[in-house]
Amino acid sequence: MNPTSSLSGQNLLVMQQVTGFMSNDFAIENGEGNVVAHGHTRGSAASRMFRGNRQFEIQDLDGTPLFRVEDPMTLGRDRYRVTGPLGEPIAEIVQRISFFRTSVAISVVDGTDLQLDGSLSGFSFRLMAGQAPVASVDRKWAGFGRAMLGRSRYAMELDPGMPEVVRYAVIGSVIALDLIRDKANNSN
């Protein structure tokens, strides 16, 4: 982990999708609207064309990789991985079967277990560690033009006492939510 990354100490983050079609790149802004990190789609163009966007790399402003979110091909429930820049495990994310809502279990490498519950249609979620809230996520209006292009924008409010490894797992789980939403839209 990079303890001095631009994501450290940021307790309000806004994820703003900046591209579409063959990639799903996004900017991560702080509460003042300043870009503090970037998310880039990874993987071959052929792979993205047939399977969708399945790998993302989150980079600090200077281009230093902070972590990756991967959507490996699996049978059964959707599973996602958050790994460090060298492939070291950070978290495992598993979508739970739930009717009329989205439920995701997150197991962080430091032993922290998180539960993410909410509405995929309204894109409003809470992340809990046991009974303690650690983050909330809400979709924000991105403007008519961006909405017509299918671009997402959502805000994340994070617990300020969160360790960096848990912070990366939480941000990675929100990226996984966007993948879950995209898969749900494509299957309809």
CSV table of C-alpha atoms in Angstrom, one decimal:
chain,number,residue,atom,x,y,z
A,1,MET,CA,0.0,0.0,0.0
A,2,ASN,CA,1.1,3.5,-0.6
A,3,PRO,CA,0.3,5.4,2.6
A,4,THR,CA,0.8,8.8,1.0
A,5,SER,CA,-1.5,8.2,-2.0
A,6,SER,CA,-3.8,11.0,-3.0
A,7,LEU,CA,-6.8,8.9,-1.8
A,8,SER,CA,-5.4,8.9,1.8
A,9,GLY,CA,-7.4,11.2,4.1
A,10,GLN,CA,-10.1,11.9,1.5
A,11,ASN,CA,-13.4,11.2,3.2
A,12,LEU,CA,-15.7,12.3,0.3
A,13,LEU,CA,-15.0,11.0,-3.1
A,14,VAL,CA,-16.9,11.5,-6.3
A,15,MET,CA,-16.5,8.8,-9.1
A,16,GLN,CA,-17.1,10.5,-12.5
A,17,GLN,CA,-17.2,8.3,-15.6
A,18,VAL,CA,-15.3,10.1,-18.3
A,19,THR,CA,-15.4,7.7,-21.3
A,20,GLY,CA,-17.7,5.1,-22.7
A,21,PHE,CA,-18.3,2.5,-25.4
A,22,MET,CA,-15.1,0.3,-25.3
A,23,SER,CA,-13.8,1.6,-21.9
A,24,ASN,CA,-15.2,2.8,-18.7
A,25,ASP,CA,-12.5,5.2,-17.5
A,26,PHE,CA,-13.3,7.5,-14.6
A,27,ALA,CA,-11.9,10.3,-12.6
A,28,ILE,CA,-12.0,10.2,-8.8
A,29,GLU,CA,-12.6,13.7,-7.3
A,30,ASN,CA,-12.4,14.9,-3.7
A,31,GLY,CA,-15.2,16.9,-2.1
A,32,GLU,CA,-13.9,20.2,-3.6
A,33,GLY,CA,-14.1,18.8,-7.2
A,34,ASN,CA,-10.4,18.3,-7.6
A,35,VAL,CA,-9.3,15.1,-9.3
A,36,VAL,CA,-7.2,13.0,-6.9
A,37,ALA,CA,-7.0,9.7,-8.8
A,38,HIS,CA,-7.9,8.0,-12.1
A,39,GLY,CA,-9.5,4.6,-13.0
A,40,HIS,CA,-8.5,3.1,-16.3
A,41,THR,CA,-10.0,0.1,-18.1
A,42,ARG,CA,-7.4,-2.6,-18.7
A,43,GLY,CA,-7.4,-5.8,-20.8
A,44,SER,CA,-7.4,-6.3,-24.6
A,45,ALA,CA,-9.9,-4.6,-26.9
A,46,ALA,CA,-11.1,-8.0,-28.1
A,47,SER,CA,-11.7,-9.2,-24.5
A,48,ARG,CA,-13.6,-6.0,-23.7
A,49,MET,CA,-15.7,-6.3,-26.8
A,50,PHE,CA,-16.9,-9.8,-26.0
A,51,ARG,CA,-16.9,-9.9,-22.2
A,52,GLY,CA,-17.2,-6.2,-21.3
A,53,ASN,CA,-15.0,-4.1,-19.0
A,54,ARG,CA,-13.5,-6.6,-16.5
A,55,GLN,CA,-10.3,-5.0,-15.3
A,56,PHE,CA,-9.6,-1.6,-13.8
A,57,GLU,CA,-6.5,0.0,-12.5
A,58,ILE,CA,-6.7,2.9,-10.1
A,59,GLN,CA,-3.8,5.2,-10.4
A,60,ASP,CA,-2.5,8.2,-8.3
A,61,LEU,CA,-2.3,11.5,-10.1
A,62,ASP,CA,1.3,10.9,-11.1
A,63,GLY,CA,0.3,7.5,-12.8
A,64,THR,CA,1.5,5.3,-9.9
A,65,PRO,CA,-0.8,2.2,-9.7
A,66,LEU,CA,-2.6,2.0,-6.4
A,67,PHE,CA,-4.7,-1.1,-6.9
A,68,ARG,CA,-6.7,-3.1,-9.4
A,69,VAL,CA,-10.3,-4.4,-9.6
A,70,GLU,CA,-10.7,-7.6,-11.5
A,71,ASP,CA,-13.9,-9.4,-12.6
A,72,PRO,CA,-12.7,-13.0,-13.3
A,73,MET,CA,-14.9,-15.3,-15.3
A,74,THR,CA,-16.7,-17.5,-12.8
A,75,LEU,CA,-19.7,-19.8,-12.7
A,76,GLY,CA,-22.4,-19.0,-10.2
A,77,ARG,CA,-22.4,-15.8,-8.2
A,78,ASP,CA,-20.3,-12.9,-9.4
A,79,ARG,CA,-16.9,-12.6,-7.7
A,80,TYR,CA,-14.5,-9.7,-7.9
A,81,ARG,CA,-10.9,-9.2,-6.7
A,82,VAL,CA,-9.1,-6.2,-5.5
A,83,THR,CA,-5.3,-6.5,-5.7
A,84,GLY,CA,-2.3,-4.3,-5.1
A,85,PRO,CA,-0.2,-3.1,-8.0
A,86,LEU,CA,2.0,-6.2,-7.9
A,87,GLY,CA,-1.0,-8.6,-7.7
A,88,GLU,CA,-1.0,-9.0,-3.9
A,89,PRO,CA,-4.5,-9.6,-2.6
A,90,ILE,CA,-6.5,-6.8,-0.9
A,91,ALA,CA,-10.1,-8.1,-0.9
A,92,GLU,CA,-12.5,-10.6,-2.3
A,93,ILE,CA,-16.0,-9.4,-3.3
A,94,VAL,CA,-18.9,-11.8,-3.7
A,95,GLN,CA,-22.4,-10.8,-4.9
A,96,ARG,CA,-25.0,-12.4,-2.7
A,97,ILE,CA,-28.3,-13.7,-3.9
A,98,SER,CA,-30.9,-11.2,-2.9
A,99,PHE,CA,-34.4,-10.2,-4.2
A,100,PHE,CA,-35.2,-6.6,-5.0
A,101,ARG,CA,-31.8,-5.3,-3.8
A,102,THR,CA,-28.1,-5.8,-4.2
A,103,SER,CA,-26.1,-7.4,-1.5
A,104,VAL,CA,-22.3,-7.9,-1.6
A,105,ALA,CA,-19.9,-9.4,0.9
A,106,ILE,CA,-16.4,-8.0,1.1
A,107,SER,CA,-13.5,-9.9,2.8
A,108,VAL,CA,-10.5,-7.7,3.3
A,109,VAL,CA,-7.0,-9.3,3.6
A,110,ASP,CA,-6.6,-7.7,7.1
A,111,GLY,CA,-9.6,-9.7,8.4
A,112,THR,CA,-12.2,-7.0,8.1
A,113,ASP,CA,-15.5,-8.3,6.8
A,114,LEU,CA,-17.8,-5.8,5.2
A,115,GLN,CA,-21.4,-6.0,3.9
A,116,LEU,CA,-22.7,-3.7,1.2
A,117,ASP,CA,-26.5,-3.5,0.8
A,118,GLY,CA,-28.7,-1.2,-1.3
A,119,SER,CA,-30.7,-0.5,-4.4
A,120,LEU,CA,-29.0,-1.0,-7.7
A,121,SER,CA,-31.7,0.9,-9.6
A,122,GLY,CA,-31.4,3.9,-7.3
A,123,PHE,CA,-27.7,3.3,-6.8
A,124,SER,CA,-27.9,4.0,-3.1
A,125,PHE,CA,-25.8,1.8,-0.8
A,126,ARG,CA,-24.4,1.4,2.7
A,127,LEU,CA,-21.2,-0.4,3.6
A,128,MET,CA,-21.2,-1.9,7.1
A,129,ALA,CA,-18.6,-3.6,9.3
A,130,GLY,CA,-20.9,-5.6,11.6
A,131,GLN,CA,-23.3,-2.9,12.8
A,132,ALA,CA,-21.0,0.0,12.2
A,133,PRO,CA,-21.4,2.1,9.0
A,134,VAL,CA,-18.1,2.7,7.2
A,135,ALA,CA,-19.2,4.2,3.9
A,136,SER,CA,-22.3,5.3,1.9
A,137,VAL,CA,-22.6,5.6,-1.8
A,138,ASP,CA,-25.2,7.6,-3.7
A,139,ARG,CA,-25.8,8.3,-7.4
A,140,LYS,CA,-25.5,12.0,-8.3
A,141,TRP,CA,-26.9,13.8,-11.3
A,142,ALA,CA,-24.2,14.1,-13.9
A,143,GLY,CA,-26.1,16.4,-16.2
A,144,PHE,CA,-28.3,15.6,-19.2
A,145,GLY,CA,-25.6,15.1,-21.8
A,146,ARG,CA,-23.6,12.7,-19.6
A,147,ALA,CA,-26.8,10.8,-18.7
A,148,MET,CA,-27.7,10.4,-22.4
A,149,LEU,CA,-24.2,8.9,-23.0
A,150,GLY,CA,-24.8,6.5,-20.1
A,151,ARG,CA,-22.1,8.0,-18.0
A,152,SER,CA,-22.3,7.4,-14.2
A,153,ARG,CA,-21.5,9.8,-11.4
A,154,TYR,CA,-21.7,8.8,-7.7
A,155,ALA,CA,-20.5,10.1,-4.4
A,156,MET,CA,-18.9,8.0,-1.6
A,157,GLU,CA,-18.7,9.2,2.0
A,158,LEU,CA,-16.0,7.2,3.9
A,159,ASP,CA,-15.3,6.8,7.6
A,160,PRO,CA,-12.2,8.9,8.3
A,161,GLY,CA,-10.7,6.2,10.6
A,162,MET,CA,-10.6,3.6,7.9
A,163,PRO,CA,-7.2,1.9,7.3
A,164,GLU,CA,-5.8,2.3,3.7
A,165,VAL,CA,-6.3,-1.4,2.8
A,166,VAL,CA,-9.9,-1.2,3.8
A,167,ARG,CA,-10.3,2.1,2.0
A,168,TYR,CA,-9.0,0.5,-1.2
A,169,ALA,CA,-11.4,-2.5,-0.7
A,170,VAL,CA,-14.3,-0.1,-0.2
A,171,ILE,CA,-13.5,1.9,-3.4
A,172,GLY,CA,-12.9,-1.4,-5.3
A,173,SER,CA,-16.3,-2.6,-4.2
A,174,VAL,CA,-18.0,0.5,-5.5
A,175,ILE,CA,-16.2,-0.1,-8.9
A,176,ALA,CA,-17.5,-3.7,-8.7
A,177,LEU,CA,-21.0,-2.3,-8.1
A,178,ASP,CA,-20.7,-0.4,-11.4
A,179,LEU,CA,-19.7,-3.7,-13.1
A,180,ILE,CA,-22.7,-5.4,-11.5
A,181,ARG,CA,-25.0,-2.6,-12.7
A,182,ASP,CA,-23.6,-2.8,-16.2
A,183,LYS,CA,-24.1,-6.6,-16.3
A,184,ALA,CA,-27.7,-6.2,-15.1
A,185,ASN,CA,-28.4,-3.5,-17.8
A,186,ASN,CA,-26.9,-5.8,-20.5
A,187,SER,CA,-28.9,-8.8,-19.5
A,188,ASN,CA,-32.2,-6.9,-19.7
